[in-house]
CSV table of C-alpha atoms in Angstrom, one decimal:
chain,number,residue,atom,x,y,z
A,251,UNK,CA,-38.3,-42.3,111.3
A,252,UNK,CA,-39.6,-44.8,108.7
A,253,UNK,CA,-42.2,-43.6,106.2
A,254,UNK,CA,-44.0,-44.9,103.1
A,255,UNK,CA,-45.3,-43.0,100.1
A,256,UNK,CA,-47.8,-44.4,97.7
A,257,UNK,CA,-47.9,-41.7,95.0
A,258,UNK,CA,-51.1,-42.9,93.3
A,259,UNK,CA,-54.3,-42.4,95.3
A,260,UNK,CA,-56.5,-44.0,92.7
A,261,UNK,CA,-55.8,-46.2,89.7
A,262,UNK,CA,-58.2,-47.5,87.1
A,263,UNK,CA,-57.3,-50.4,84.8
A,264,UNK,CA,-59.3,-52.7,82.5
A,265,UNK,CA,-59.8,-56.3,83.4
A,266,UNK,CA,-57.0,-58.3,81.9
A,267,UNK,CA,-54.6,-55.4,81.8
A,268,UNK,CA,-51.3,-55.4,83.7
A,269,UNK,CA,-51.0,-53.5,87.0
A,270,UNK,CA,-48.2,-51.8,88.8
A,271,UNK,CA,-48.8,-50.0,92.1
A,272,UNK,CA,-46.0,-47.8,93.3
A,273,UNK,CA,-44.5,-47.7,96.8
A,274,UNK,CA,-41.5,-45.7,98.0
A,275,UNK,CA,-40.1,-46.0,101.5
A,276,UNK,CA,-37.8,-44.1,103.8
A,277,UNK,CA,-35.7,-46.1,106.2
A,278,UNK,CA,-32.2,-46.0,107.4
A,279,UNK,CA,-31.3,-49.7,106.9
A,280,UNK,CA,-32.7,-52.6,105.0
A,281,UNK,CA,-36.4,-52.5,105.6
A,282,UNK,CA,-39.0,-55.1,106.0
A,283,UNK,CA,-41.6,-54.4,103.4
A,284,UNK,CA,-45.2,-55.5,103.0
A,285,UNK,CA,-48.2,-55.2,100.7
A,286,UNK,CA,-51.7,-55.6,102.1
A,287,UNK,CA,-55.1,-55.5,100.4
A,288,UNK,CA,-58.3,-54.3,102.0
A,289,UNK,CA,-61.8,-54.8,100.6
A,290,UNK,CA,-64.5,-52.3,101.8
A,291,UNK,CA,-65.4,-52.7,105.4
A,292,UNK,CA,-62.9,-55.5,105.9
A,293,UNK,CA,-59.6,-56.0,107.6
A,294,UNK,CA,-56.2,-56.4,105.8
A,295,UNK,CA,-55.0,-59.4,104.0
A,296,UNK,CA,-51.2,-59.9,103.5
A,297,UNK,CA,-50.3,-60.2,99.8
A,298,UNK,CA,-46.6,-60.6,100.2
A,299,UNK,CA,-43.6,-59.5,102.2
A,300,UNK,CA,-39.9,-58.9,101.8
A,301,UNK,CA,-37.4,-59.5,104.6
A,302,UNK,CA,-34.2,-60.4,102.8
A,303,UNK,CA,-32.8,-62.5,99.9
A,304,UNK,CA,-34.3,-62.6,96.4
A,305,UNK,CA,-35.6,-59.1,95.6
A,306,UNK,CA,-38.4,-60.4,93.5
A,307,UNK,CA,-41.1,-61.6,95.9
A,308,UNK,CA,-44.1,-63.8,94.9
A,309,UNK,CA,-47.3,-63.4,96.8
A,310,UNK,CA,-50.8,-64.7,96.7
A,311,UNK,CA,-53.4,-64.1,94.0
A,312,UNK,CA,-50.8,-63.8,91.4
A,313,UNK,CA,-49.1,-60.7,92.8
A,314,UNK,CA,-45.4,-60.0,92.9
A,315,UNK,CA,-43.3,-57.2,94.1
A,316,UNK,CA,-39.7,-56.1,93.5
A,317,UNK,CA,-37.4,-54.6,96.1
A,318,UNK,CA,-35.1,-52.0,94.6
A,319,UNK,CA,-32.8,-50.6,97.1
A,320,UNK,CA,-31.3,-48.0,94.8
A,321,UNK,CA,-34.7,-46.5,94.2
A,322,UNK,CA,-36.1,-47.1,97.7
A,323,UNK,CA,-39.1,-48.8,96.0
A,324,UNK,CA,-41.2,-51.9,96.5
A,325,UNK,CA,-43.7,-51.8,93.6
A,326,UNK,CA,-46.5,-54.3,93.4
A,327,UNK,CA,-47.3,-55.9,90.0
A,328,UNK,CA,-49.8,-58.3,88.5
A,329,UNK,CA,-49.7,-59.3,84.8
A,330,UNK,CA,-53.4,-59.6,84.3
A,331,UNK,CA,-55.9,-58.0,86.6
A,332,UNK,CA,-59.2,-59.6,87.5
A,333,UNK,CA,-62.4,-57.7,88.5
A,334,UNK,CA,-62.1,-59.2,92.0
A,335,UNK,CA,-58.8,-57.4,92.5
A,336,UNK,CA,-60.7,-54.1,92.9
A,337,UNK,CA,-59.8,-53.0,96.5
A,338,UNK,CA,-57.5,-50.7,98.5
A,339,UNK,CA,-53.8,-51.6,98.5
A,340,UNK,CA,-51.5,-50.6,101.3
A,341,UNK,CA,-47.7,-50.7,101.3
A,342,UNK,CA,-46.1,-50.9,104.7
A,343,UNK,CA,-42.6,-50.8,106.1
A,344,UNK,CA,-41.4,-52.3,109.3
A,345,UNK,CA,-38.4,-51.8,111.5
A,346,UNK,CA,-35.7,-54.5,110.9
A,347,UNK,CA,-33.8,-53.7,114.0
A,348,UNK,CA,-34.4,-53.8,117.8
A,349,UNK,CA,-37.6,-55.0,119.3
A,350,UNK,CA,-39.9,-52.4,117.7
A,351,UNK,CA,-42.0,-54.3,115.2
A,352,UNK,CA,-44.5,-51.6,114.4
A,353,UNK,CA,-45.6,-51.2,110.8
A,354,UNK,CA,-45.9,-47.8,109.1
A,355,UNK,CA,-48.5,-47.8,106.3
A,356,UNK,CA,-48.7,-45.7,103.2
A,357,UNK,CA,-52.0,-43.8,102.5
A,358,UNK,CA,-53.1,-46.5,100.1
A,359,UNK,CA,-54.0,-46.9,96.5
A,360,UNK,CA,-57.6,-47.5,95.4
A,361,UNK,CA,-57.8,-49.9,92.5
A,362,UNK,CA,-60.8,-49.8,90.2
A,363,UNK,CA,-61.1,-52.5,87.6
A,364,UNK,CA,-63.3,-51.8,84.5
A,365,UNK,CA,-64.9,-54.7,82.7
B,188,UNK,CA,-53.2,-70.5,109.0
B,189,UNK,CA,-53.3,-67.9,111.6
B,190,UNK,CA,-56.8,-66.5,112.2
B,191,UNK,CA,-57.7,-63.4,114.1
B,192,UNK,CA,-61.3,-62.8,115.1
B,193,UNK,CA,-62.6,-59.3,115.9
B,194,UNK,CA,-65.9,-58.7,117.5
B,195,UNK,CA,-68.2,-56.9,117.0
B,196,UNK,CA,-68.0,-56.1,113.3
B,197,UNK,CA,-70.0,-53.0,113.8
B,198,UNK,CA,-71.5,-51.2,116.8
B,199,UNK,CA,-73.6,-48.1,117.4
B,200,UNK,CA,-73.5,-46.5,120.8
B,201,UNK,CA,-74.8,-43.3,122.4
B,202,UNK,CA,-72.5,-40.5,123.2
B,203,UNK,CA,-71.0,-40.8,126.7
B,204,UNK,CA,-71.2,-44.6,126.9
B,205,UNK,CA,-68.3,-47.0,126.6
B,206,UNK,CA,-67.9,-49.8,124.1
B,207,UNK,CA,-65.6,-52.8,124.1
B,208,UNK,CA,-64.0,-54.4,121.1
B,209,UNK,CA,-62.5,-57.8,121.3
B,210,UNK,CA,-59.6,-59.3,119.3
B,211,UNK,CA,-59.0,-63.0,119.5
B,212,UNK,CA,-56.3,-65.2,118.0
B,213,UNK,CA,-58.1,-68.4,117.3
B,214,UNK,CA,-55.3,-70.8,116.4
B,215,UNK,CA,-52.1,-69.3,117.8
B,216,UNK,CA,-50.8,-67.5,120.8
B,217,UNK,CA,-50.6,-63.8,120.2
B,218,UNK,CA,-47.7,-62.4,122.3
B,219,UNK,CA,-48.2,-59.0,120.7
B,220,UNK,CA,-51.3,-57.3,119.5
B,221,UNK,CA,-51.7,-53.9,117.8
B,222,UNK,CA,-54.7,-51.7,117.6
B,223,UNK,CA,-55.2,-49.4,114.6
B,224,UNK,CA,-57.7,-46.7,113.7
B,225,UNK,CA,-58.7,-46.0,110.2
B,226,UNK,CA,-60.6,-42.9,109.1
B,227,UNK,CA,-62.7,-43.1,105.9
B,228,UNK,CA,-60.5,-43.4,102.8
B,229,UNK,CA,-57.4,-43.0,104.8
B,230,UNK,CA,-54.6,-45.2,106.0
B,231,UNK,CA,-54.2,-47.1,109.2
B,232,UNK,CA,-52.9,-45.2,112.2
B,233,UNK,CA,-51.3,-47.3,115.0
B,234,UNK,CA,-52.9,-46.5,118.3
B,235,UNK,CA,-51.1,-48.8,120.7
B,236,UNK,CA,-49.1,-52.0,121.0
B,237,UNK,CA,-49.8,-54.5,123.7
B,238,UNK,CA,-47.8,-57.4,124.9
B,239,UNK,CA,-49.5,-60.1,126.9
B,240,UNK,CA,-49.4,-59.4,130.6
B,241,UNK,CA,-48.0,-55.9,130.2
B,242,UNK,CA,-49.3,-52.4,130.0
B,243,UNK,CA,-50.0,-51.2,126.5
B,244,UNK,CA,-47.7,-48.7,124.8
B,245,UNK,CA,-49.6,-45.9,123.3
B,246,UNK,CA,-48.6,-43.8,120.3
B,247,UNK,CA,-48.1,-40.1,120.7
B,248,UNK,CA,-51.4,-38.3,120.7
B,249,UNK,CA,-53.5,-41.3,121.7
B,250,UNK,CA,-55.3,-40.8,125.0
B,251,UNK,CA,-54.6,-43.9,127.1
B,252,UNK,CA,-57.5,-43.1,129.5
B,253,UNK,CA,-59.9,-42.9,126.7
B,254,UNK,CA,-58.8,-46.0,124.8
B,255,UNK,CA,-58.2,-48.7,127.4
B,256,UNK,CA,-56.4,-51.7,126.1
B,257,UNK,CA,-56.2,-55.0,128.0
B,258,UNK,CA,-54.1,-58.0,126.9
B,259,UNK,CA,-54.7,-60.4,129.8
B,260,UNK,CA,-54.2,-63.6,127.9
B,261,UNK,CA,-52.3,-64.9,124.9
B,262,UNK,CA,-55.4,-65.2,122.8
B,263,UNK,CA,-57.4,-62.1,123.7
B,264,UNK,CA,-56.9,-58.3,123.7
B,265,UNK,CA,-59.7,-55.8,124.2
B,266,UNK,CA,-60.0,-52.1,123.3
B,267,UNK,CA,-62.5,-50.1,125.3
B,268,UNK,CA,-63.5,-46.7,124.1
B,269,UNK,CA,-64.6,-44.9,127.2
B,270,UNK,CA,-67.1,-42.0,127.2
B,271,UNK,CA,-67.4,-42.2,123.5
B,272,UNK,CA,-68.1,-39.1,121.4
B,273,UNK,CA,-69.0,-38.7,117.8
B,274,UNK,CA,-65.4,-37.9,116.9
B,275,UNK,CA,-64.5,-41.4,118.1
B,276,UNK,CA,-66.5,-42.9,115.2
B,277,UNK,CA,-64.1,-44.8,113.1
B,278,UNK,CA,-63.0,-48.2,111.9
B,279,UNK,CA,-60.8,-50.0,114.4
B,280,UNK,CA,-58.6,-52.9,113.4
B,281,UNK,CA,-56.5,-55.2,115.5
B,282,UNK,CA,-53.6,-57.3,114.4
B,283,UNK,CA,-51.9,-60.1,116.3
B,284,UNK,CA,-48.5,-61.6,116.1
B,285,UNK,CA,-47.1,-64.8,117.7
B,286,UNK,CA,-43.5,-65.8,118.0
B,287,UNK,CA,-42.7,-65.2,114.4
B,288,UNK,CA,-41.5,-61.7,113.9
B,289,UNK,CA,-43.8,-59.7,111.7
B,290,UNK,CA,-46.2,-62.7,111.5
B,291,UNK,CA,-49.1,-60.3,111.6
B,292,UNK,CA,-52.6,-61.3,111.0
B,293,UNK,CA,-55.3,-58.7,110.9
B,294,UNK,CA,-58.8,-58.9,112.3
B,295,UNK,CA,-61.8,-57.9,110.1
B,296,UNK,CA,-62.3,-54.6,111.8
B,297,UNK,CA,-65.0,-52.9,113.9
B,298,UNK,CA,-67.0,-50.0,112.6
B,299,UNK,CA,-67.9,-47.8,115.5
B,300,UNK,CA,-70.5,-45.2,115.2
B,301,UNK,CA,-71.2,-42.9,118.1
B,302,UNK,CA,-74.5,-41.0,118.0
């Protein structure tokens, strides 16, 4: 069964600092990987996704993520954080085979941005 | 881009009553819709998957008679929480996908409070 681990429950960074949110997955084949952001009381917005090809994926809002098969990781990065980036971030893995396109989400990382 | 509208954004109902939540794809045909439940400060838990015109597939542990899902058209899916109880209070989010695999767009969520 597929699973996702986000080791950091809460991260605090200063505005303008760099950011890296960790995500490790468990899946038998090459996974489909996603990062979503959720503001309080809101739905989820897709930041980026990886299906295949270049392992460095660019997303919206200046985010990027790198797929590292050897480490089963898909960490999210941003070179300079803005106060508006404060939110909950979820990593998710999807089934790349068959017709089951369910997503399994990690528990999320809450990002706080200090001025 | 793909837009999913979820209504209502919040609802308060009395214990024992039923409440319906709507999920609409506004500018694409949603062949598959997913319903999630999210407890405070926790991740999303998939409740069920519905394909247009078919019965929903429920995840293990989800009561199909309590959480009725209808996906009668390519633009609308509904989740009805029947005989609601305070423990059903939660944040419910839908996502919709068209013909693009993993082209998921999430609704903005519904905060259900049962009193």
